[in-house]
XYZ file of N, CA and C in Angstrom:
783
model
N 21.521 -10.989 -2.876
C 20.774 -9.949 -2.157
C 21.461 -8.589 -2.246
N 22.669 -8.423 -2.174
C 23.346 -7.704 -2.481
C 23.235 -6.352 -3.934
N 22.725 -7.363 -4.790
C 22.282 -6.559 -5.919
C 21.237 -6.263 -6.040
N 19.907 -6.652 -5.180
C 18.872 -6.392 -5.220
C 18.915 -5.442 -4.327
N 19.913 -5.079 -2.735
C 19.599 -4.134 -2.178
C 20.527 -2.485 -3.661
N 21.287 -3.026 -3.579
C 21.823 -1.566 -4.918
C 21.298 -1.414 -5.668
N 20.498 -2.125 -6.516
C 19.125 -1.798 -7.404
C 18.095 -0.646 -6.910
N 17.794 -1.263 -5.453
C 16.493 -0.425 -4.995
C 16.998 0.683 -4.487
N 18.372 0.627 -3.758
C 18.886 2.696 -3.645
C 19.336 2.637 -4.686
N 19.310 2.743 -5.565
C 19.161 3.266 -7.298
C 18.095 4.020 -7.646
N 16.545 2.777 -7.067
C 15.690 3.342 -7.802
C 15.205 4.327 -6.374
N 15.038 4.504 -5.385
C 14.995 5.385 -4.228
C 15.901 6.402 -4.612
N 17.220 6.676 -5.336
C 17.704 7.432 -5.361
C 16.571 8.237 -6.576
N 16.228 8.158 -7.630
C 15.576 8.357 -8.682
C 14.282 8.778 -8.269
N 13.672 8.355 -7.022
C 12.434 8.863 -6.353
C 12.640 10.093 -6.146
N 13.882 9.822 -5.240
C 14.174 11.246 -4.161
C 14.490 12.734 -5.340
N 14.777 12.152 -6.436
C 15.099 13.211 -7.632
C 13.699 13.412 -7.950
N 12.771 12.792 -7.985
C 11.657 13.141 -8.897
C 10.611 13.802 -7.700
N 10.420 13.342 -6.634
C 10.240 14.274 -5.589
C 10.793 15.487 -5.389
N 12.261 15.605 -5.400
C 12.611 17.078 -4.882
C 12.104 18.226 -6.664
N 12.117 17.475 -7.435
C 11.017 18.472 -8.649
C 9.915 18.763 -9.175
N 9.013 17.836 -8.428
C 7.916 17.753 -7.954
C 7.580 18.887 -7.073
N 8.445 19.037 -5.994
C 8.114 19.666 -4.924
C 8.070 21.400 -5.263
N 9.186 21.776 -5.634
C 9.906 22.561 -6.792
C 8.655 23.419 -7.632
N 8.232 22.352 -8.692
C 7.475 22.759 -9.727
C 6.374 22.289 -9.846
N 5.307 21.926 -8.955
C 4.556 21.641 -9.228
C 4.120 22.036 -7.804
N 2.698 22.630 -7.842
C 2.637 23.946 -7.022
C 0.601 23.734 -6.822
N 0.035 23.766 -7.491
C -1.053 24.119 -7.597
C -1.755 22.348 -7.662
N -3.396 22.620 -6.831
C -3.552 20.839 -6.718
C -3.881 20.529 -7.861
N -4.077 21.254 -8.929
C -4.641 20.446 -10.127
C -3.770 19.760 -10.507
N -2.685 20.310 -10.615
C -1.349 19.926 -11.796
C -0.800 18.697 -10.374
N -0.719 18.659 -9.440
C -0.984 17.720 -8.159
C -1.762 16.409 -8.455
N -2.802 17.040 -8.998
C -4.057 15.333 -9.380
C -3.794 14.968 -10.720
N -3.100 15.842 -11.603
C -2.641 15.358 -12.536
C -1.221 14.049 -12.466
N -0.846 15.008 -11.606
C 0.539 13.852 -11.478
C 0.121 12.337 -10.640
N -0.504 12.563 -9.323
C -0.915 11.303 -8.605
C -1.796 10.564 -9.958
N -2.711 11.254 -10.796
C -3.058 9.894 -11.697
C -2.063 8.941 -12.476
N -1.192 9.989 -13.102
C -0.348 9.554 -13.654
C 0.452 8.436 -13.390
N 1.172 8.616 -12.023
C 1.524 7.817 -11.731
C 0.951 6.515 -11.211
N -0.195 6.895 -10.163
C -0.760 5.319 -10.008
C -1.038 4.812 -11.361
N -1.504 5.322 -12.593
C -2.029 4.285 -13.722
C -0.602 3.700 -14.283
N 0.571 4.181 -14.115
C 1.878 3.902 -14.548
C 2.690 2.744 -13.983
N 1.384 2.600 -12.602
C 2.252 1.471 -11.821
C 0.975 0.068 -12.227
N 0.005 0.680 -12.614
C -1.135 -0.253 -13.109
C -0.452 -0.853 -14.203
N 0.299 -0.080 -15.367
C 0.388 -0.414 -16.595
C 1.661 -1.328 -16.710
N 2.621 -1.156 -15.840
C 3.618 -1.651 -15.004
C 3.763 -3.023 -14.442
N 2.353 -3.266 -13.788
C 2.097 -4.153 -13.202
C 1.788 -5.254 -14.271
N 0.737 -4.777 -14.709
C 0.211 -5.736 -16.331
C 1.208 -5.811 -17.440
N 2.381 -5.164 -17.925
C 2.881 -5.497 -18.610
C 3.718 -6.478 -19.197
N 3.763 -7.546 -17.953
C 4.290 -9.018 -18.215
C 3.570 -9.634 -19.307
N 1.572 -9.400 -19.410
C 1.245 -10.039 -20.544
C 1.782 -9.777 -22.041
N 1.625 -8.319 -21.933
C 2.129 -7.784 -23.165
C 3.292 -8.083 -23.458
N 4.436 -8.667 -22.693
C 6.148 -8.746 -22.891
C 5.628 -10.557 -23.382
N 5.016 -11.152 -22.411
C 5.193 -12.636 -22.640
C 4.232 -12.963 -24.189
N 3.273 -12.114 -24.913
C 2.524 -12.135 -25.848
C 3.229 -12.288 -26.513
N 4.015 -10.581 -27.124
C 5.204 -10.835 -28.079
C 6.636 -11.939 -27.737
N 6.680 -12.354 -26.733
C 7.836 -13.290 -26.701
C 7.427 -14.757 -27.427
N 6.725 -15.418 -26.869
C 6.451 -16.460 -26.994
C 4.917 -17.102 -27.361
N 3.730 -16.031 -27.089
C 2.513 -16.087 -27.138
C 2.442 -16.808 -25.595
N 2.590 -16.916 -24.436
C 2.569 -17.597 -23.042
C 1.791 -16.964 -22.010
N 0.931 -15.900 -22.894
C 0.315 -14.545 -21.780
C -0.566 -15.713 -20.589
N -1.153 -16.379 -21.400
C -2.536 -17.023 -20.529
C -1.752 -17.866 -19.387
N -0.671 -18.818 -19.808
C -0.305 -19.572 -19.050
C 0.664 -19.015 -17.899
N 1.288 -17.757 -18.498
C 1.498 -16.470 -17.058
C 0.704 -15.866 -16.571
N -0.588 -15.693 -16.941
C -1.462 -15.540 -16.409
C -2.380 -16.276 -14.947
N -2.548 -17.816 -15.637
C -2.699 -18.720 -14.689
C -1.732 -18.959 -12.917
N -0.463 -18.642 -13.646
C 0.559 -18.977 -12.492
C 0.874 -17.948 -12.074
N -0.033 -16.449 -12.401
C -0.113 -15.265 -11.283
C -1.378 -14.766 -11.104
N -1.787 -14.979 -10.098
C -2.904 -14.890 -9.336
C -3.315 -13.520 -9.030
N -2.267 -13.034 -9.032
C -2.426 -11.543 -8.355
C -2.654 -10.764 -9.455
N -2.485 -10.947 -10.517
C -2.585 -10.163 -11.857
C -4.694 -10.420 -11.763
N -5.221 -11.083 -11.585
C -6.367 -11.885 -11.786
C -7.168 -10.978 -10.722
N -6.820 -11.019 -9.662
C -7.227 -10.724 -8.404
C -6.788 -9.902 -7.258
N -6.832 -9.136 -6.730
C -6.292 -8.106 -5.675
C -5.918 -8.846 -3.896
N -4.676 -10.003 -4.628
C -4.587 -11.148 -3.421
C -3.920 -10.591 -1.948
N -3.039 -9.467 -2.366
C -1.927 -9.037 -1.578
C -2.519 -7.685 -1.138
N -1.936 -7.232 -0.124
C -2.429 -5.673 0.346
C -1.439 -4.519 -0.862
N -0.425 -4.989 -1.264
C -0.084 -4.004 -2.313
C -0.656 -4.407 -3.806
N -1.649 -4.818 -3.808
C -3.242 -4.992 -5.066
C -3.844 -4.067 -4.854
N -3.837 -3.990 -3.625
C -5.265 -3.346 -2.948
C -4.714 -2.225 -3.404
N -3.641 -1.497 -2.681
C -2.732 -0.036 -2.773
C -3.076 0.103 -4.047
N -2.418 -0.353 -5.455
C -2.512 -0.183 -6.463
C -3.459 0.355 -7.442
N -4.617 -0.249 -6.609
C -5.939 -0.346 -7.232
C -6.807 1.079 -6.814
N -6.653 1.308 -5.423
C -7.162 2.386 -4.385
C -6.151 3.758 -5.012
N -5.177 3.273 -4.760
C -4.611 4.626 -5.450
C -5.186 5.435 -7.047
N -5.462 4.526 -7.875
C -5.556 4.575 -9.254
C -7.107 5.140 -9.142
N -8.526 4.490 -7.891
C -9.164 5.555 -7.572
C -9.185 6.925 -7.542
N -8.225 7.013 -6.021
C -7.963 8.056 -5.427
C -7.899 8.835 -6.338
N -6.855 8.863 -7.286
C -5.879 9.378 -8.599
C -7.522 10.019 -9.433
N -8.314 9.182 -9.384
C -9.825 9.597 -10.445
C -10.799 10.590 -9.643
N -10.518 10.232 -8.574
C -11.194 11.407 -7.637
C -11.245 12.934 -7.683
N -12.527 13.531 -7.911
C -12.653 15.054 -8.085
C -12.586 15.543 -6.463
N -13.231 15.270 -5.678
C -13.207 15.819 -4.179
C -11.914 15.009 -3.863
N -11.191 15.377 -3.218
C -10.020 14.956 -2.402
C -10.075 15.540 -1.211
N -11.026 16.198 -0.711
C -11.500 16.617 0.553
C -12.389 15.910 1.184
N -13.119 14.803 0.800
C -14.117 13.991 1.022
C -13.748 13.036 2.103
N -14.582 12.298 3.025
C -14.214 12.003 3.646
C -13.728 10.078 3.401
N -14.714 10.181 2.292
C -14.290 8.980 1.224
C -12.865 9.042 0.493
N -11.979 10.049 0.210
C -10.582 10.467 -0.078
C -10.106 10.555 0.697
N -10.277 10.905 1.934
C -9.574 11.198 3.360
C -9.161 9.588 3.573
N -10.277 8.356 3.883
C -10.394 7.148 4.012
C -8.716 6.463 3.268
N -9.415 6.554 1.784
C -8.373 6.165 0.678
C -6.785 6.518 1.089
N -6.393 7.898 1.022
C -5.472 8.367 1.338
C -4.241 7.574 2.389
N -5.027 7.645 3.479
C -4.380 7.397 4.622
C -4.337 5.554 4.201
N -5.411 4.906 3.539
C -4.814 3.432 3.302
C -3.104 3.625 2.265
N -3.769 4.460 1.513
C -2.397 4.089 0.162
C -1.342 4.820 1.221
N -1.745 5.426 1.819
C -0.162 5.504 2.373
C 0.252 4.802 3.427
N -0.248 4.806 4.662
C 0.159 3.965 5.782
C 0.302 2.136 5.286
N -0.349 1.788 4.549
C 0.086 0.606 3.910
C 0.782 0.321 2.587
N 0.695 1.578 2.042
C 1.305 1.027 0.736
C 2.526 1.278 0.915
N 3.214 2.438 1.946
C 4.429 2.703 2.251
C 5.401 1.095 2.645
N 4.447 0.281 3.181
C 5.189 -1.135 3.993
C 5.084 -1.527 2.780
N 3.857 -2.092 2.241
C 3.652 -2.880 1.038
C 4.645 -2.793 -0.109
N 5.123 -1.469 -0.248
C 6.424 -1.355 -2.004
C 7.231 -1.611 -1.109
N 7.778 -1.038 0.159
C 9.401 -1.642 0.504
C 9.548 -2.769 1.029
N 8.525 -3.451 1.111
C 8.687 -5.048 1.143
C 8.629 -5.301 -0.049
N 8.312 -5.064 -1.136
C 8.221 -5.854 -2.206
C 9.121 -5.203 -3.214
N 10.088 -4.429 -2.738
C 11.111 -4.123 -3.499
C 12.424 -4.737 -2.669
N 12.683 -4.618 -1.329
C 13.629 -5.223 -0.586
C 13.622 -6.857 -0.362
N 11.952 -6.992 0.349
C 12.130 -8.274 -0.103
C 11.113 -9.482 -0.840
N 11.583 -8.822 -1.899
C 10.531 -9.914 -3.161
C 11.489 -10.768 -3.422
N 10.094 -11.436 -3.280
C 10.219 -13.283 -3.748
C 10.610 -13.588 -4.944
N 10.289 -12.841 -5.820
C 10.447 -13.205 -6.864
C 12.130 -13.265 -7.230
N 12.628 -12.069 -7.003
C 13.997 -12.195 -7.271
C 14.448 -13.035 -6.483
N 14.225 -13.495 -4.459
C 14.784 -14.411 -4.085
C 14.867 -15.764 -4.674
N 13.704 -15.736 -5.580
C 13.606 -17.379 -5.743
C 14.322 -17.376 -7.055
N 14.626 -16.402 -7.567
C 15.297 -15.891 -9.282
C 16.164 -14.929 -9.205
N 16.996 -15.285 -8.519
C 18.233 -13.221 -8.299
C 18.674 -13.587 -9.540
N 17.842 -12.671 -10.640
C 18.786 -12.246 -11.492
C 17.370 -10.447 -12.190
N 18.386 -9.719 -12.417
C 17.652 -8.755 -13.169
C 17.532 -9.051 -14.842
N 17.608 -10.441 -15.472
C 17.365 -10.644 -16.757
C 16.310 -11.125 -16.719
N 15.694 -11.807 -15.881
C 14.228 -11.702 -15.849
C 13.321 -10.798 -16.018
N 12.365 -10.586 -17.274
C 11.220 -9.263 -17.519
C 10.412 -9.087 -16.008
N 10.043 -10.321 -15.489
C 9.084 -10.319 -14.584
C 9.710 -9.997 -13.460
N 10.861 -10.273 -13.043
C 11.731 -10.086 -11.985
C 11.882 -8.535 -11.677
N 12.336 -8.029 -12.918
C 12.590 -6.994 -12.529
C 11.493 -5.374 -13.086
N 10.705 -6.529 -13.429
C 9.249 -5.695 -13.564
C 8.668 -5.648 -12.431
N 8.314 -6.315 -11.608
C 7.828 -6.589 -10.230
C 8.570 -5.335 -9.253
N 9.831 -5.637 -9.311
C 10.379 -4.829 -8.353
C 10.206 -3.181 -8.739
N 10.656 -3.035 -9.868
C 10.109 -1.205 -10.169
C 8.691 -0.568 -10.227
N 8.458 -1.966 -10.683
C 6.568 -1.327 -10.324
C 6.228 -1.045 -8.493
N 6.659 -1.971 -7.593
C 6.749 -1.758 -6.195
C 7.533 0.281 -6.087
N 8.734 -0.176 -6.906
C 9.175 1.711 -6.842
C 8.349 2.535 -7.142
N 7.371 2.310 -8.153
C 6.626 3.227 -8.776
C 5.565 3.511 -7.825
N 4.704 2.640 -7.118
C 4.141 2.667 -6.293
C 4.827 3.737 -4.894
N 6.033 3.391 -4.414
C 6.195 3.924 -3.809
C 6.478 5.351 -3.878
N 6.248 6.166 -4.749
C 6.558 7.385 -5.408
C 5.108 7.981 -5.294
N 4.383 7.045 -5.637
C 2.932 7.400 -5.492
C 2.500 7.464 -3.981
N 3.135 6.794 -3.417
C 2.626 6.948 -1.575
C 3.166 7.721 -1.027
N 5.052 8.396 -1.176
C 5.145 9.587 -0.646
C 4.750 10.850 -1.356
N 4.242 11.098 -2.474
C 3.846 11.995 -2.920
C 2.335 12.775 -2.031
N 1.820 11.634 -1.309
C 0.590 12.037 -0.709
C 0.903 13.385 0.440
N 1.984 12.869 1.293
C 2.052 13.839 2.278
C 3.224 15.103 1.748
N 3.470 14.544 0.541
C 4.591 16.187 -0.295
C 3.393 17.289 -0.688
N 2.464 16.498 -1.357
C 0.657 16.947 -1.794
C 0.202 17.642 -0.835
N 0.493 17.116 0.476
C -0.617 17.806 1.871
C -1.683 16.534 1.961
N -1.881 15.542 1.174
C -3.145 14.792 1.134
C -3.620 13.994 2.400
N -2.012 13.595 3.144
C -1.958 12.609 4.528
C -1.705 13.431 5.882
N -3.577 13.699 6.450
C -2.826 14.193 7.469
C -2.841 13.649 8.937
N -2.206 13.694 9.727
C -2.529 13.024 10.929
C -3.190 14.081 12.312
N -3.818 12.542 12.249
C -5.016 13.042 13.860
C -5.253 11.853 14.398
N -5.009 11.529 15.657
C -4.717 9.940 15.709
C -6.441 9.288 15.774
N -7.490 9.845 16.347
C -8.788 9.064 16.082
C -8.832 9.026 14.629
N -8.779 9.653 14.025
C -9.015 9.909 12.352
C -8.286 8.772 12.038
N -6.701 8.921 12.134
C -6.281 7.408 11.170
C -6.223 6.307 12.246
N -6.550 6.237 13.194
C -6.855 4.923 13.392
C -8.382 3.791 13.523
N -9.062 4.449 13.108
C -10.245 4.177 12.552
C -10.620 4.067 11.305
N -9.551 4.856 10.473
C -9.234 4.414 9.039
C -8.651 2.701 9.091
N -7.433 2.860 9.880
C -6.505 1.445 9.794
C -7.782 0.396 10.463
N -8.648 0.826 11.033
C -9.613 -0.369 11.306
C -10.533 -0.755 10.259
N -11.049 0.029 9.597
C -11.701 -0.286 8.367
C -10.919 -0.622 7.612
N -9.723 -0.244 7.644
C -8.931 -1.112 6.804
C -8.382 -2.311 6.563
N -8.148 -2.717 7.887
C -7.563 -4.226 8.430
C -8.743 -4.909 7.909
N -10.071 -4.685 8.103
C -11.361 -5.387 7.583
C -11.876 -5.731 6.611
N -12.038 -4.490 5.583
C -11.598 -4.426 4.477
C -10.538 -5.602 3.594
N -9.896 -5.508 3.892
C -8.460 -6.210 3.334
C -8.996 -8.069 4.044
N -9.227 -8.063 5.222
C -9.787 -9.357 5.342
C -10.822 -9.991 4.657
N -11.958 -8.888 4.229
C -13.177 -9.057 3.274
C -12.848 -9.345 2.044
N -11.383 -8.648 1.389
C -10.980 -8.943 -0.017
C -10.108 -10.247 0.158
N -9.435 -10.656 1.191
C -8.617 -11.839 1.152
C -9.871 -13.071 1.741
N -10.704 -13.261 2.083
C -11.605 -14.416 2.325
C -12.409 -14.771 1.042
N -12.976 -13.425 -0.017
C -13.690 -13.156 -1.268
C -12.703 -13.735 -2.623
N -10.974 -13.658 -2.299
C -10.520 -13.999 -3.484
C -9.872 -15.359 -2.977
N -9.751 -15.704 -1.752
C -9.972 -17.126 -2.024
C -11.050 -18.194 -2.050
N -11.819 -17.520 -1.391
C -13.376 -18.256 -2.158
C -13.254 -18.628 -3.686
N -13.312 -17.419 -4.330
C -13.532 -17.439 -5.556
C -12.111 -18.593 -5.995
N -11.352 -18.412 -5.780
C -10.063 -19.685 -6.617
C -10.742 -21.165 -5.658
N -11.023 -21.495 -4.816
C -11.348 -22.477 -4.174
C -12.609 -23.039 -5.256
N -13.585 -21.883 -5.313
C -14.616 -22.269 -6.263
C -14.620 -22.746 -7.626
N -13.750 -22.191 -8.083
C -13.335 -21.931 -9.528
C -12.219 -22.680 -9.887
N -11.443 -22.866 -9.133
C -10.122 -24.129 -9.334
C -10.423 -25.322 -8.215
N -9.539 -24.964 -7.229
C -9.517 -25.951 -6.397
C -9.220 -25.195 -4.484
N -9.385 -26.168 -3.626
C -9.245 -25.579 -2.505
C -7.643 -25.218 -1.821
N -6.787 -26.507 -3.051
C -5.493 -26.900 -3.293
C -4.771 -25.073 -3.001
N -6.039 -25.054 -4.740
C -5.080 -23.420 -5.433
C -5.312 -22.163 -4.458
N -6.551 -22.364 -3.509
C -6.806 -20.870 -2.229
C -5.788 -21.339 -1.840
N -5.857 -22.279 -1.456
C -4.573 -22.603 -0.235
C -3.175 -22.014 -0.516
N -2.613 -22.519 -1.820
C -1.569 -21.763 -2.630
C -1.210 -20.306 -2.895
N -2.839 -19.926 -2.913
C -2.405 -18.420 -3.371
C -2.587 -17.928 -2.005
N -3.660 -18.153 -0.610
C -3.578 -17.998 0.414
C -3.459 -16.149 0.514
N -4.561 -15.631 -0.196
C -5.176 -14.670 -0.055
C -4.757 -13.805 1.457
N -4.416 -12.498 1.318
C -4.059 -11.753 2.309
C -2.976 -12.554 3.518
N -2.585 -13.552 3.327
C -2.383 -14.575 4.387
C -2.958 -14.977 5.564
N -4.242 -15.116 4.797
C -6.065 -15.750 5.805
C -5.129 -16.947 6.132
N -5.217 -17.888 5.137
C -5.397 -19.270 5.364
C -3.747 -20.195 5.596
N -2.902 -19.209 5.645
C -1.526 -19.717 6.808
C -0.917 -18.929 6.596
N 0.255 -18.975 7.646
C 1.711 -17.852 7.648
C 2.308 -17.980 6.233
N 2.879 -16.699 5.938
C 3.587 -16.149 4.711
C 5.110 -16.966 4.940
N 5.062 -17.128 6.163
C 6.932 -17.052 6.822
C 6.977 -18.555 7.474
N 7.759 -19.736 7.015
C 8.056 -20.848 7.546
C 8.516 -20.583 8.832
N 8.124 -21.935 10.005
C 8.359 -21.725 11.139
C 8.091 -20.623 12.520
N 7.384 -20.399 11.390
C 6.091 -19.033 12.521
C 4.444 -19.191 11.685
N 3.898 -20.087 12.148
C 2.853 -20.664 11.586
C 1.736 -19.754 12.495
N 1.753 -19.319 13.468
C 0.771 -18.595 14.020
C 0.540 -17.422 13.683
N 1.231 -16.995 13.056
C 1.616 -15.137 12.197
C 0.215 -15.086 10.782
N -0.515 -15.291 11.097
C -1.390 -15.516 10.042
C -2.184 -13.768 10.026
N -3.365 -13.857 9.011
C -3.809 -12.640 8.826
C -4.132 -11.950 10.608
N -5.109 -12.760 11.530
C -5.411 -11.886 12.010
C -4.187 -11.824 13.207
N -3.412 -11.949 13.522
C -2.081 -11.746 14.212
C -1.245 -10.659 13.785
N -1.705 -11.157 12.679
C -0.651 -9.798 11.730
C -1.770 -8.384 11.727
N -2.736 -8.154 11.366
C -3.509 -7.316 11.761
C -3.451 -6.500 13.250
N -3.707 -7.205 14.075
C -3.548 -6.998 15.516
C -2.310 -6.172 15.599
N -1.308 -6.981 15.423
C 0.244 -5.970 14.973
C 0.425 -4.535 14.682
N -0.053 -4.809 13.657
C -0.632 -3.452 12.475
C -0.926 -2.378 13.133
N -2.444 -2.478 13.657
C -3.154 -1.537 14.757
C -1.985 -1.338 15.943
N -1.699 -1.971 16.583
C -0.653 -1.824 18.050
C 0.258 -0.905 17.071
N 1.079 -1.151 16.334
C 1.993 -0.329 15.415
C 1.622 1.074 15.499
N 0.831 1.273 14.213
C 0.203 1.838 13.838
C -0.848 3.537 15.164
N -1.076 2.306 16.136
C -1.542 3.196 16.980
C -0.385 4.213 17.887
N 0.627 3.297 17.998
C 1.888 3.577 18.569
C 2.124 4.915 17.623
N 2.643 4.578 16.657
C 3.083 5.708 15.839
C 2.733 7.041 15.858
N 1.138 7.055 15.698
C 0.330 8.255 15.392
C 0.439 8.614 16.864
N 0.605 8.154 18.287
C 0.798 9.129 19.484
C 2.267 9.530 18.926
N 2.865 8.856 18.586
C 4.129 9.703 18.897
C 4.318 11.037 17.951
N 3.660 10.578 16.635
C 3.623 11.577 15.919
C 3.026 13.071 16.193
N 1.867 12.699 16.741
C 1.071 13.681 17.230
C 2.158 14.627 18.498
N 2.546 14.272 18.685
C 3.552 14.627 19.901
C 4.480 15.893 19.198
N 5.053 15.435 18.185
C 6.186 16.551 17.239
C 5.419 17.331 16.365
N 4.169 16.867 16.084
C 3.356 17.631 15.109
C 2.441 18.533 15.720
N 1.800 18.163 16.903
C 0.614 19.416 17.419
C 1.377 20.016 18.849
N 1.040 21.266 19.133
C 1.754 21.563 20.308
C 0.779 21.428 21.601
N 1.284 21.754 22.614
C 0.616 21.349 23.812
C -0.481 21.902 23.994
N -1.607 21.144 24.971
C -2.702 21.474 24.859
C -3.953 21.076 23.529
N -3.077 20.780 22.582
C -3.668 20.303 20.837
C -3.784 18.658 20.673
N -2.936 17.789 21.131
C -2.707 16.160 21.245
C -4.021 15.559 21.033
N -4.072 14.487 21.050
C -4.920 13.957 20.873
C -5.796 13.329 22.412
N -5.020 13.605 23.300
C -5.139 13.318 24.967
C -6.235 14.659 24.837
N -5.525 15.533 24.843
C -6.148 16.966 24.624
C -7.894 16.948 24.437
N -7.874 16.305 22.868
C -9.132 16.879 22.573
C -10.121 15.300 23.010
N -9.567 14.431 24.036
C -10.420 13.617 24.452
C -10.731 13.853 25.527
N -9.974 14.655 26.224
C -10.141 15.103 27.635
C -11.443 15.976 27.399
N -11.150 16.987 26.303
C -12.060 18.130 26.034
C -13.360 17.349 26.086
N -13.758 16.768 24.856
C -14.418 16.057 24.753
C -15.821 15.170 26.015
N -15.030 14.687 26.818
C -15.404 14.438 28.455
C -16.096 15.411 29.275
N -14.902 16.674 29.193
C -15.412 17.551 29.590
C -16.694 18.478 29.233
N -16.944 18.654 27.916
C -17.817 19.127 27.168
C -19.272 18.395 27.484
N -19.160 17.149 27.591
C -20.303 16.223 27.541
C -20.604 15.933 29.429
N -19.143 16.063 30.343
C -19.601 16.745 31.636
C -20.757 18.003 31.842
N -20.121 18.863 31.053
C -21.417 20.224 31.426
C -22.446 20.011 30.368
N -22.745 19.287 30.029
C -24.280 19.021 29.220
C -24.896 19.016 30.664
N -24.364 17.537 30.984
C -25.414 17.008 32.040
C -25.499 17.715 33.060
């Protein structure tokens, strides 16, 4: 574990460089949507490149294929990130309220999603070694990703208002339940109920974590939101000044719809 945590402040160190020149030199939103494509398709190409490594190795693409699910299907919430970003990234309005939506997912989740899956992926636990292609393809593609999620609020793209993103994170939690019930259907249908069970989509159909069997999707969701909601008051707190909060404009709100009547 040890080398997997010095790996990843390696590659965090290498973020924080490519951010602070980013920030620097790149100025205007075009050259902005140029770079967010870039990079989400870099973590796409990243992601898929195990076939292409296992093709020329051995010809084994299909049968690494089979025994990763997630390559197939968008099983995990950092699929989802990956995929949404690489949208986002194609998007002409970024003012939309359909980009607004996107945004705030790739970041408020994809931010958890790469540093779990760079700190703690399975893959290297179950394989600590960086001579593995896949091992240590997995983990930099999670970096790459994560370069792509703080770039949003270096951009201006993530902003906070706590009704705004937490009504995002609700369509989102839903969302993500709609894609994890849909891709294990489909392997249940198509293989076996064995293999949903195995790949266990979003973690619908049991805990991720031995000995906490009740931690399943919607527990963990519930979490999320309580989190999540927590956060954005506090944030709102250092970010808007008094009178501006989000207490503020619900009070207003009340009040406004008081003198109607």
């Amino acid at each position: 574990m040890d080398k997997l945590i010095i790996f990843n402040f390696i590659l965090i160190l290498i973020i924080v460089g490519i951010v602070i020149l980013l920030k620097r030199y790149v100025k205007s939103s075009k050259f902005q949507d140029i770079v967010l494509f870039i990079v989400s398709l870099l973590t796409v190409i990243c992601h898929y490149s195990s076939i292409l490594y296992h093709y020329l190795l051995d010809g084994s693409q299909m049968n690494f294929l089979r025994s990763n699910p997630n390559l197939l299907l968008p099983i995990y919430p950092c699929n989802v990130v990956m995929w949404l970003a690489l949208v986002y990234g194609c998007l002409k309005n970024k003012e939309s309220k359909f980009a607004s939506f996107v945004g705030d997912y790739i970041f408020w989740f994809g931010i958890i999603s790469a540093l779990v899956g760079m700190f703690v992926n399975i893959d290297f636990i179950n394989n600590p070694t960086f001579k593995d292609y896949d091992v240590t393809k997995g983990i930099i593609a999670h970096a790459i990703m994560l370069l792509n999620v703080v770039l949003l609020p270096l951009f201006g793209r993530v902003k906070i208002k706590l009704e705004k993103n937490i009504v995002h994170i609700l369509i989102s939690v839903v969302m993500m339940y709609v894609i994890g019930v849909y891709c294990n259907l489909v392997f249940e249908t198509l293989v076996s109920a064995k293999m949903a069970y195995n790949v266990n989509s979003m973690f619908i159909l049991h805990s991720p974590f031995d000995g906490v069997e009740f931690l399943t999707y919607p527990i963990i969701s519930v979490i999320a939101i309580v989190f999540y909601l927590v956060l954005f008051a506090i944030l709102e707190l250092f970010i808007y000044k008094k009178g501006e909060r989000f207490y503020n404009r619900i009070m207003n709100k009340f009040k406004k719809k008081e003198n109607l009547e």
